[in-house]
Coordinates of C-alpha atoms in Angstrom, one line a residue:
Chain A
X1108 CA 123.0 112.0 145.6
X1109 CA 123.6 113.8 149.0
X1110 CA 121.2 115.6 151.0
X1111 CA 120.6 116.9 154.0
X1112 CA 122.7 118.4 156.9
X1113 CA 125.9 120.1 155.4
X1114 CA 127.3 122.4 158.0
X1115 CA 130.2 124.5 157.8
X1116 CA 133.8 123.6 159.0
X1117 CA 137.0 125.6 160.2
X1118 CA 140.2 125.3 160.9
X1119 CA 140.9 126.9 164.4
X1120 CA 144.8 125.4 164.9
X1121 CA 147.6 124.8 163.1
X1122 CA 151.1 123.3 163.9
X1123 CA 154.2 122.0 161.5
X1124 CA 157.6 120.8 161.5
X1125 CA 159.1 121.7 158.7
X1126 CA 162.7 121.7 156.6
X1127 CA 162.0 125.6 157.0
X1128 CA 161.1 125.9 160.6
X1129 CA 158.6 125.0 163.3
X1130 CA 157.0 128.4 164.4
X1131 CA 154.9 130.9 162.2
X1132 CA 157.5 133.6 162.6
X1133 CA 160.7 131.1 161.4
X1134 CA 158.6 129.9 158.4
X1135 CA 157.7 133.3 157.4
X1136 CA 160.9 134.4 158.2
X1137 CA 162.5 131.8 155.5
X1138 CA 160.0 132.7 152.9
X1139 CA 160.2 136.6 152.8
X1140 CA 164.0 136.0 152.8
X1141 CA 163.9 132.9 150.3
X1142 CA 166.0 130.6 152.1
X1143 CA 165.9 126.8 151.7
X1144 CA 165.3 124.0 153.5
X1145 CA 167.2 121.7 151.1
X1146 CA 170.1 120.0 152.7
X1147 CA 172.7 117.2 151.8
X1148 CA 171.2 114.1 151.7
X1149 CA 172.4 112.1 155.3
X1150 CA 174.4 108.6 154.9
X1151 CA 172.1 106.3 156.2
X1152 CA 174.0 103.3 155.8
X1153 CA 172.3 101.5 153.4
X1154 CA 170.7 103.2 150.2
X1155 CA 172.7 106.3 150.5
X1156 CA 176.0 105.4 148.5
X1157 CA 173.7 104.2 145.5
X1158 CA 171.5 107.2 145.0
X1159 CA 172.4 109.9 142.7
X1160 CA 170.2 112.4 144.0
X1161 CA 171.9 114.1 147.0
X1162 CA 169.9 116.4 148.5
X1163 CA 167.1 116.3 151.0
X1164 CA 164.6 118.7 152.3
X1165 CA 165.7 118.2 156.0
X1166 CA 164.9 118.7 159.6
X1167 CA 168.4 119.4 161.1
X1168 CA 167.0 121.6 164.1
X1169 CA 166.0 120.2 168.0
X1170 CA 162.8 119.3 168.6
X1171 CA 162.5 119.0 172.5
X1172 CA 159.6 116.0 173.6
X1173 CA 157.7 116.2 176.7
X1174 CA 155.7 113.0 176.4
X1175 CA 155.3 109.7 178.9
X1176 CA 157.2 106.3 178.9
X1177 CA 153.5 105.1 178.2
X1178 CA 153.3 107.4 175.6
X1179 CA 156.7 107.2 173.7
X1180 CA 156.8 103.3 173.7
X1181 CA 155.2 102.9 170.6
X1182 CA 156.1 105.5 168.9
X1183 CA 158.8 105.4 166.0
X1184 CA 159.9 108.6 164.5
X1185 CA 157.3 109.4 162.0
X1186 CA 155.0 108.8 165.5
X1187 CA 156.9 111.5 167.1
X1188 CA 156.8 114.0 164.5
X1189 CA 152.7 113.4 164.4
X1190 CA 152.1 113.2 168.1
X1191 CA 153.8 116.5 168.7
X1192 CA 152.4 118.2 166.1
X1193 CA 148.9 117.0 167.0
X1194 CA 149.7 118.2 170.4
X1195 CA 150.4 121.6 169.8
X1196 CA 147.3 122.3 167.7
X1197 CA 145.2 120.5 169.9
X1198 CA 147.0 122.6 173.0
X1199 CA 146.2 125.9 171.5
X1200 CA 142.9 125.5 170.8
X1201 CA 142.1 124.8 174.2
X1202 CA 139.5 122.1 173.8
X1203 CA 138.7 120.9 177.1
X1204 CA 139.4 117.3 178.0
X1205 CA 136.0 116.5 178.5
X1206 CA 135.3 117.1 174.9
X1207 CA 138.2 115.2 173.4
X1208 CA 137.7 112.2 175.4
X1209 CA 133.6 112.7 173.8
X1210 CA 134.1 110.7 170.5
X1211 CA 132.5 113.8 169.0
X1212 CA 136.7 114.3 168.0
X1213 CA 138.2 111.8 165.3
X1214 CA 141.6 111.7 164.2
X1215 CA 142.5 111.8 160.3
X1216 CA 146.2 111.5 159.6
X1217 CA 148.7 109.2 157.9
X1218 CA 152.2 108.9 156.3
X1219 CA 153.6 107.2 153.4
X1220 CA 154.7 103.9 154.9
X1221 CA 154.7 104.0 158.8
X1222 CA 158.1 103.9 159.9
X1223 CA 160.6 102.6 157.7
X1224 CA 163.5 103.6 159.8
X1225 CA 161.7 100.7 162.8
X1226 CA 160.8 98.6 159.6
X1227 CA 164.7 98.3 158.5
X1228 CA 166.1 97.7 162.3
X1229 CA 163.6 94.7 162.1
X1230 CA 165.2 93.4 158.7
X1231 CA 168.5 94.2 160.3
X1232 CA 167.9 91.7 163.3
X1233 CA 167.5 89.1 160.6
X1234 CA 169.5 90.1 157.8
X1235 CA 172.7 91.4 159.9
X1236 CA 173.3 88.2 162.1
X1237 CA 171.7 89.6 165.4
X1238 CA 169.7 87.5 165.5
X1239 CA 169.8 85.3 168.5
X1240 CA 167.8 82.1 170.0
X1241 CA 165.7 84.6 171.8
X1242 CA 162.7 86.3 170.0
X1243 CA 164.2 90.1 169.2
X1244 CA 162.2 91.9 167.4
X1245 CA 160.7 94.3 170.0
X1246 CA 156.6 93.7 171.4
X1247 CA 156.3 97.0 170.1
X1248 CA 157.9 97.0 166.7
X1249 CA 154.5 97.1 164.8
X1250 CA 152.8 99.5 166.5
X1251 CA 156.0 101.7 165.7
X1252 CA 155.9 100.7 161.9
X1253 CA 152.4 100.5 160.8
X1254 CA 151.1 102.4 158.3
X1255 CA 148.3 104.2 160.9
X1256 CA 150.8 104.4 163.9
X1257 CA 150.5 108.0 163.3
X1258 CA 146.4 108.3 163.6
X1259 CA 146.5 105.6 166.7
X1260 CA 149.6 106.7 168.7
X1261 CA 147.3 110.2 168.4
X1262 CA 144.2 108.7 169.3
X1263 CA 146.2 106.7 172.6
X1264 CA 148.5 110.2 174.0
X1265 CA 144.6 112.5 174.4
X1266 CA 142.1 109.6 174.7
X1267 CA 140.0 110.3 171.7
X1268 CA 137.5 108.0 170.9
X1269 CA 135.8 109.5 167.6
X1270 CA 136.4 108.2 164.3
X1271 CA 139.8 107.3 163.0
X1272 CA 140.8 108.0 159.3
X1273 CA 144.7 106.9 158.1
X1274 CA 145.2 107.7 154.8
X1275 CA 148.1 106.7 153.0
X1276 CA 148.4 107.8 149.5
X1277 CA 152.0 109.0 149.0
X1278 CA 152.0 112.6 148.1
X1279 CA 148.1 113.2 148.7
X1280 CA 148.1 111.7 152.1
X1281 CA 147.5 114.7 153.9
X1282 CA 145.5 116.6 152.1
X1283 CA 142.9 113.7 152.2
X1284 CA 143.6 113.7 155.9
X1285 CA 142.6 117.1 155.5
X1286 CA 139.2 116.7 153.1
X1287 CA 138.2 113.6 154.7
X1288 CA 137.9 115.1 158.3
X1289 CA 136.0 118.0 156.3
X1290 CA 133.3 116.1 155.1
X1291 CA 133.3 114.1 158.7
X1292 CA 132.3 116.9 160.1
X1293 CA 130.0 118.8 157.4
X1294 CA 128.3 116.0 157.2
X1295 CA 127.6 115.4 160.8
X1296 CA 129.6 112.7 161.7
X1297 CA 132.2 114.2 164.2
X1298 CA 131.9 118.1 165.7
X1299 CA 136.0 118.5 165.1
X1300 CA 138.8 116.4 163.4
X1301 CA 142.8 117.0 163.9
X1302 CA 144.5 115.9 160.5
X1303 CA 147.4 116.2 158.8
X1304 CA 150.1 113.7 158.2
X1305 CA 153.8 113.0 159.3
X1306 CA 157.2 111.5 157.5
X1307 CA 160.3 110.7 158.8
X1308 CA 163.5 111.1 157.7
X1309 CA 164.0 108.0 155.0
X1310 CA 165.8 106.9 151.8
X1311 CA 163.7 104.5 150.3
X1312 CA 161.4 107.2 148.8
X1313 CA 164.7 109.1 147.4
X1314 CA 166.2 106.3 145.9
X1315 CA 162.5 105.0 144.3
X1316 CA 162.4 108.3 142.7
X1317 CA 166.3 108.3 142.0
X1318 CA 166.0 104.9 139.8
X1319 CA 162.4 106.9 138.2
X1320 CA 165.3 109.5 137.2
X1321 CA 162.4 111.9 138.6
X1322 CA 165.5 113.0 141.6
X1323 CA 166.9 116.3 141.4
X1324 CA 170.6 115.6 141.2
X1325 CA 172.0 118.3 138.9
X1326 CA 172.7 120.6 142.0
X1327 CA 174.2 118.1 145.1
X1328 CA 176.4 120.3 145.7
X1329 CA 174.1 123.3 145.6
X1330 CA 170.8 121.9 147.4
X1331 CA 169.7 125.4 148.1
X1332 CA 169.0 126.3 144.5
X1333 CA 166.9 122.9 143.9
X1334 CA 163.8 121.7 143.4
X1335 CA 163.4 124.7 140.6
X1336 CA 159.5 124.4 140.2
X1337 CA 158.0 125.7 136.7
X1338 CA 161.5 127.0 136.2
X1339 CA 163.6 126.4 132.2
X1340 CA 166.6 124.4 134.5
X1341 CA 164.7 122.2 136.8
X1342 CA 165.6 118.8 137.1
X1343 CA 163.4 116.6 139.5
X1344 CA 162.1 116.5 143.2
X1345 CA 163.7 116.5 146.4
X1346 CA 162.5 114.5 148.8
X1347 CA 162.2 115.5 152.2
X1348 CA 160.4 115.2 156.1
X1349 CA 158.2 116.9 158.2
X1350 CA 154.7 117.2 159.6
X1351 CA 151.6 119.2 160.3
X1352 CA 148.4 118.8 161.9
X1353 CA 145.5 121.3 161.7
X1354 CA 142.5 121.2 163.7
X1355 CA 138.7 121.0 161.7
X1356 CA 135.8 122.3 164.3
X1357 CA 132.2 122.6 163.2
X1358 CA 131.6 126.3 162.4
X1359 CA 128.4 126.5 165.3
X1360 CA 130.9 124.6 167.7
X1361 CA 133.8 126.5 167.2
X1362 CA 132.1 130.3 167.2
X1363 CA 130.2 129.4 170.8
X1364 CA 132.9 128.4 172.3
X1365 CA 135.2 132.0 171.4
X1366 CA 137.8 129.7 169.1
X1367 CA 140.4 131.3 167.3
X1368 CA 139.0 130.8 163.4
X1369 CA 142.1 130.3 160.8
X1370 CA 140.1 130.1 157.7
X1371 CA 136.6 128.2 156.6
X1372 CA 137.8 125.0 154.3
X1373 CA 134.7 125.7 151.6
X1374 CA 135.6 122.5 149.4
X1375 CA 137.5 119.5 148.3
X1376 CA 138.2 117.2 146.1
X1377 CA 139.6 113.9 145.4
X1378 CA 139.9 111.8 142.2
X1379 CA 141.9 109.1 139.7
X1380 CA 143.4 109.2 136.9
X1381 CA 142.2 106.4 136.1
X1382 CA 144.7 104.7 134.2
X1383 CA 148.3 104.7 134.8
X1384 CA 149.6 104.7 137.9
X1385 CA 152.8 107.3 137.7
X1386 CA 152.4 110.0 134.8
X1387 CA 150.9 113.2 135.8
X1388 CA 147.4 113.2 133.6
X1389 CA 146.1 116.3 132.3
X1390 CA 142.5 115.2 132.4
X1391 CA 142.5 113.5 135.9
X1392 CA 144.1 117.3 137.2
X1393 CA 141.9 119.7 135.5
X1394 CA 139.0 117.5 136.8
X1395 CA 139.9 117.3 140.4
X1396 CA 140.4 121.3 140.2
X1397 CA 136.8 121.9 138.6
X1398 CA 135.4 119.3 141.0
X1399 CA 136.8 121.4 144.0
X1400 CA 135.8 124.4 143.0
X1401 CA 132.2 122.9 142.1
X1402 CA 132.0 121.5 145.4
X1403 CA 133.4 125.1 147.1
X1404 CA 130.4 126.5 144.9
X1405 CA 132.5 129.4 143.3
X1406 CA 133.8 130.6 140.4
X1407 CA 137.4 130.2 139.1
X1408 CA 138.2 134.0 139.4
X1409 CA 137.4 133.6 143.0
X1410 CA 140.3 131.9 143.8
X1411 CA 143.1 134.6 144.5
X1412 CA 145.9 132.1 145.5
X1413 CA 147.0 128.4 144.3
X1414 CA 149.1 126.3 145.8
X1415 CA 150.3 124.2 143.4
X1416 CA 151.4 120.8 143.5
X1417 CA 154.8 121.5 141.8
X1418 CA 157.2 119.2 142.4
X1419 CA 159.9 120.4 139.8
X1420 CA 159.5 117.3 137.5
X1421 CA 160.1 117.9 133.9
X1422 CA 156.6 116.8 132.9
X1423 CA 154.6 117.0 136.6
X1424 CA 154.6 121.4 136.5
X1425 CA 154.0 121.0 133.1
X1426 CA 150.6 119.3 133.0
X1427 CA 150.0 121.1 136.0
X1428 CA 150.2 124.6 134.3
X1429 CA 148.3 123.2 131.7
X1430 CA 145.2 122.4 134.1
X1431 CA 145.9 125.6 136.0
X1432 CA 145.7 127.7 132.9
X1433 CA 142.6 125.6 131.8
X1434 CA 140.7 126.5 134.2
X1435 CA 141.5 129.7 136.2
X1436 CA 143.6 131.2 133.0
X1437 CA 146.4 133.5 134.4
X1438 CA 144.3 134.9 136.9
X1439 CA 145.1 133.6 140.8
X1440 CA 149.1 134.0 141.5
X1441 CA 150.8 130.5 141.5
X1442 CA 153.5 129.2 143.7
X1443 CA 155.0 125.9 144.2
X1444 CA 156.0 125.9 147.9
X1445 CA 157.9 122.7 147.3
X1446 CA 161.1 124.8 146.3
X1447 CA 161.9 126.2 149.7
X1448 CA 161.8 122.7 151.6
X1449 CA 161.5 119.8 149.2
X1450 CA 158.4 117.1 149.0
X1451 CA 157.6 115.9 152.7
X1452 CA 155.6 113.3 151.0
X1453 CA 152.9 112.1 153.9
X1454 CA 153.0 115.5 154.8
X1455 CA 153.1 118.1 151.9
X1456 CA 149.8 118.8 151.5
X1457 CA 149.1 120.0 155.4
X1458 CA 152.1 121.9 155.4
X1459 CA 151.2 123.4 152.7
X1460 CA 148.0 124.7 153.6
X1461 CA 149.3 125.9 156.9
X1462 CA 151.4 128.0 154.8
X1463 CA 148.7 129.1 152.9
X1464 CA 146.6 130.0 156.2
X1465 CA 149.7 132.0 157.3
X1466 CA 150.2 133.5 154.2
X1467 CA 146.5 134.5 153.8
X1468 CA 146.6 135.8 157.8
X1469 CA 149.3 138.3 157.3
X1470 CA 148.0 139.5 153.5
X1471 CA 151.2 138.7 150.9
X1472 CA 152.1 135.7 148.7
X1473 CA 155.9 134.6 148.8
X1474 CA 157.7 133.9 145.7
X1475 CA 158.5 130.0 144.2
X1476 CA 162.1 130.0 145.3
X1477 CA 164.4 129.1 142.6
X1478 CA 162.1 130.5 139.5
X1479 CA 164.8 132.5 137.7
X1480 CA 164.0 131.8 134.0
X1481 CA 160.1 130.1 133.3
X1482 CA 159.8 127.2 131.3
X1483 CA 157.6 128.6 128.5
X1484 CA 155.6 125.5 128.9
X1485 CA 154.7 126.7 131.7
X1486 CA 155.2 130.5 131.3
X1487 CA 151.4 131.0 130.6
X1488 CA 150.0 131.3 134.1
X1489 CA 150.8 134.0 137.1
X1490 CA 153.4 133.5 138.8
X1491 CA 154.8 135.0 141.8
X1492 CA 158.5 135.5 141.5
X1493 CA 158.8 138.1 143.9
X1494 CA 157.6 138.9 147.1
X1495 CA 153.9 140.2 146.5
X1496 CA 151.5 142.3 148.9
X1497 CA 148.2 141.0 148.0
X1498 CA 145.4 139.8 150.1
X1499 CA 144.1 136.3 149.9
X1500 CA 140.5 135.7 150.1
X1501 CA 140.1 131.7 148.4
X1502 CA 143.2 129.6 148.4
X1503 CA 143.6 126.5 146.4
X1504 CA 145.7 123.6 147.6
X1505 CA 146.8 121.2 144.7
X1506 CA 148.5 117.8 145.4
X1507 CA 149.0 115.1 143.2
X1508 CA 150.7 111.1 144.0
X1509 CA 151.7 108.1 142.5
X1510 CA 148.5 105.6 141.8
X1511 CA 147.0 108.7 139.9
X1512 CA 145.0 110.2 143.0
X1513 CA 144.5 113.9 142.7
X1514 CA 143.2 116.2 145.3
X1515 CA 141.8 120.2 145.6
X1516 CA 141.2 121.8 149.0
X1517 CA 139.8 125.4 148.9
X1518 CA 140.0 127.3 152.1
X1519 CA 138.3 131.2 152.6
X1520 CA 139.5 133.6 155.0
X1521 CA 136.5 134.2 157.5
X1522 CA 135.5 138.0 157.1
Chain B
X1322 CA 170.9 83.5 191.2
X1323 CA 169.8 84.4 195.0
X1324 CA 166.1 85.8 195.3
X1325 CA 167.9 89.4 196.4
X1326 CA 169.5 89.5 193.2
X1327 CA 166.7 88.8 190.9
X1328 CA 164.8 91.8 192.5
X1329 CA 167.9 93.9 192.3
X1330 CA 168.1 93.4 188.3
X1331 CA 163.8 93.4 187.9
X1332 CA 164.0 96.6 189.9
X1333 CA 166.9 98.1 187.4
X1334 CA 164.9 97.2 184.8
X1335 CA 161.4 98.6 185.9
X1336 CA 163.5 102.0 186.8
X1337 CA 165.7 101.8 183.1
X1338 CA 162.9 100.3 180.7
X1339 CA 159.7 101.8 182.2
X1340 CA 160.3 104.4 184.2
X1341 CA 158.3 102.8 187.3
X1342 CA 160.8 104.1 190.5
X1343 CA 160.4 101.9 193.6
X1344 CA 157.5 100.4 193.1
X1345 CA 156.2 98.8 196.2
X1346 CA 156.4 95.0 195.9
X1347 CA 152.9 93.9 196.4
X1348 CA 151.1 97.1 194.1
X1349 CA 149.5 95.7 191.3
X1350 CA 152.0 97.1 188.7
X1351 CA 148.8 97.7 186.2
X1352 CA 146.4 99.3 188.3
X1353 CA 149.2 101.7 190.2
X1354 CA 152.2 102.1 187.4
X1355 CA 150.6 101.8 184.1
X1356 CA 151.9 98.5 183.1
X1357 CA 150.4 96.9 180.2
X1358 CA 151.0 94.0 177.9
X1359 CA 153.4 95.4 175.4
X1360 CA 155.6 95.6 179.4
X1361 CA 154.9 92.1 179.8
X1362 CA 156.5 90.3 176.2
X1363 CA 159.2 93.3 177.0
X1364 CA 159.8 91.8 180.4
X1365 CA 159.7 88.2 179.4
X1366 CA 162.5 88.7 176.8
X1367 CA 164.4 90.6 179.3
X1368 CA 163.7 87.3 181.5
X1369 CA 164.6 85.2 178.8
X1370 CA 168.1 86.9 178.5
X1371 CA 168.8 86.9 182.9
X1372 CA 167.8 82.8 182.5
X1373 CA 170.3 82.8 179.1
X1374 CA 167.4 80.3 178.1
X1375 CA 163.9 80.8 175.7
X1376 CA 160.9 80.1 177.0
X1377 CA 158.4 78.1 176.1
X1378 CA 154.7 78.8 175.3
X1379 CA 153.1 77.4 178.2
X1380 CA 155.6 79.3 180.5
X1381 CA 155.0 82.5 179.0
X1382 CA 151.1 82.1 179.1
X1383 CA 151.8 81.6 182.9
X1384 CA 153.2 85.2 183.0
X1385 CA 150.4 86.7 182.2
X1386 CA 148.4 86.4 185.5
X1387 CA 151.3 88.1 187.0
X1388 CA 150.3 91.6 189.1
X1389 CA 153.2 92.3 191.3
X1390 CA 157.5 92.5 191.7
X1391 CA 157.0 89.9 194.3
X1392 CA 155.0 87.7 192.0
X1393 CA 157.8 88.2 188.9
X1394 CA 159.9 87.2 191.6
X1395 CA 158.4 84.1 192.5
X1396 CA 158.2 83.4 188.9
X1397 CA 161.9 83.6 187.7
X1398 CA 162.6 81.3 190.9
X1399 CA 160.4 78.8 189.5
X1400 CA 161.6 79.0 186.1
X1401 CA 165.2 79.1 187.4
X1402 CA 164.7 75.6 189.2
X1403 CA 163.4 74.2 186.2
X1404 CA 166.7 74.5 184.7
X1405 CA 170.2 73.5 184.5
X1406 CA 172.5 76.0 186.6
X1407 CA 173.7 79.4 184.5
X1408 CA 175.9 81.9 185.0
X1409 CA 172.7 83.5 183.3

């Protein structure tokens, strides 16, 4: 078992791009007024025409870059998204150079798949009779497409030398980012960890979905009022991009040096089903929510705020009720954040526990958009359906991917 | 292709591709501009395409003791001679 040194760790920056905004202010801003980030689906020329599902959680807005040649060569989308959010956490917590250059600073973040959209252009130059007698796929090509360009083309832009984690586990990639870089640092292997996770604008998690029949695509012509988490007409996920970073500092570390402290992350956990690799599990769930909370060393009731996983699959909110109601009963009010901006995939689980740490900093919990009538399967647990003033002391947040992995990350507002 | 006009086209190309303005034609491009070996296979294709002819193994190996314009220079010549006449 583990022993000795366990110190404490906090987040002390945050930054996201989201369907619903980049700033704390335009995020806030869409969930008090309960507008959507769910837009129509973009042709992309290949998988587009054959998917049914035609909506997308989507990043329509400018995002101005300021970064070097020798920064942007190999970057690919997904890169961009995870450098610049990286950036702007690491930017306003004013670590100085000296210290991120240390190795006493890791990186933890990942996506789904790297970059698809660099990944297809390479098929294209075979496929699409481009090809010519001269090699043309680009020197760079891989470093734009792997699967940790996102952790590496972090590591390269600020010189960090620490450890480097890249998870890539679909829908829980970034909140392992997230509970991996805690327990780097509790247990004493780094002094501060940025994490998070990134995903680009792509089909080819749309249309695996889409041929699951787990797509939304009873509303394509009304992407606004889907996903419809936990609610009687709900008919699938929406898939969608984004990214977020947060930055972990050792509690000690961050106090002495006058940081800005977010919230304390208290637990985590991470665990399989065990079995198959694509229905939600009821006992894999409740488990990973009991091991958090074991691990966080509270009580159920402590836990004032969950966000859940709650993807607005028939059976996914479902069994996640279920496990909710299991263990916390209908005490802590519920909301599936997923229904103003989609699934982000690589990135869900970061964006949304920056919503949680801006929802706990300004004291109210917004609604699950969409949640008109409540499956009664689901009815049994406390939902938020309307904009609530309550303050958050403990937040839960749930995420749950394909290959069964399950993960719980408790966060505490510092007194 | 006259020695003018290969510089003319490798210095269009450092200033398009890489965003290296002017560089003097002796600096070690590494050392003073940042250019690394991800530049290098870039500029070798973009070599392969000026001689509208691939290059072998062994003459890209010799690229990579290359430093400076003058010496890119001095390489496309050679490479040039070693082949039939192109419009390129």
């Amino acid at each position: 078992m583990r022993g000795g040194m366990e110190r404490r760790v906090v987040i002390t920056a945050c930054s996201a791009i989201t369907p619903i905004g980049r700033s704390k202010a335009e995020i806030l801003h869409h969930l008090v007024h309960g507008i959507s980030g769910v837009k129509a689906l973009r042709e992309d020329g290949l998988l587009s025409p054959y998917i049914h599902s035609k909506v997308f959680g989507t990043v329509d807005y400018p995002i101005v870059y300021d970064f070097q040649r020798q920064h942007r060569k190999t970057m690919g989308p997904v890169a961009y998204y995870a450098c610049q959010v990286a950036k702007e956490a690491l930017e306003s917590a004013g670590l100085d150079q000296e210290f991120v250059t240390s190795g006493r600073l890791g990186v933890a973040f990942g996506s789904t798949h790297g970059s698809p959209t660099v990944q297809r252009n390479i098929y294209k130059t075979f496929f699409g009779g481009s090809r010519t007698e001269f090699s043309s796929i680009g020197a760079v090509d891989y470093l734009k497409s792997m699967v940790h360009t996102t952790a590496v083309n972090i590591t390269k832009m600020f010189g960090i030398t620490g450890r480097v984690i890249s998870s890539s586990t679909a829908c829980t990639t970034s909140s392992q980012s997230i509970g991996y870089g805690y327990e780097a640092i509790k247990y004493g292997m780094q002094d501060a960890m940025i994490c998070g996770g990134a995903d680009e604008y792509d089909t080819t998690a749309v249309a695996v979905f889409d041929n699951l029949l787990a797509c939304s695509t009873a509303f394509n012509d009304t992407p606004y009022l889907t996903p419809r988490p936990f609610d009687a007409k709900r008919d699938g996920l929406v898939v969608g991009e984004g990214a977020g970073a947060v930055l972990l500092e050792e509690y000690e570390f961050a106090r002495k040096r006058g940081a800005s402290i977010l919230a304390e992350v208290i637990g985590f956990a991470c665990n399989n089903n065990g079995g198959d690799l694509i229905l939600p599990n009821l006992g894999g769930i409740t488990e990973t929510i009991r091991i958090g909370l074991r691990e966080a060393k509270i009580n159920a009731e402590e836990v004032d705020f969950i966000s859940a996983h709650a993807t607005g699959t028939k059976m996914g909110d479902v069994i996640e009720s279920q496990a909710i109601y299991d263990v916390y009963g209908n005490l802590p009010g519920v909301v599936g954040l997923k229904s103003y901006m989609g699934h982000s995939m690589g990135s869900c689980g970061v964006i949304e526990t920056i919503i949680a740490l801006y929802l706990m900093e300004e004291g109210f919990i917004a609604p699950t958009l969409n949640l008109d009538e409540i499956d009664e399967r689901c009815a049994m647990l406390n939902h938020v359906v309307s904009l609530r003033e309550s303050p958050i002391r403990i937040a839960a947040i749930q995420n749950f991917a394909f290959g069964g992995v399950n993960t719980n990350l408790i966060i505490k507002k510092m007194p | 292709m006259t020695r003018d006009e290969i510089m003319t086209q490798i210095l269009s190309f450092f200033r398009k591709e890489f965003e290296i303005e002017n560089p003097g034609l002796d600096d070690n491009l590494r050392e003073k501009h940042g250019f690394d070996s991800i530049d290098a296979i870039e500029l070798l294709l973009k070599i392969e395409k000026m001689l509208g002819s691939e290059l072998s193994h062994e003459e890209k190996k010799r690229a990579m003791d290359i430093r400076t314009i003058n010496q890119i220079c001095d390489y496309i010549e050679s490479l040039a001679e070693a082949r039939p006449a192109s419009s390129g």
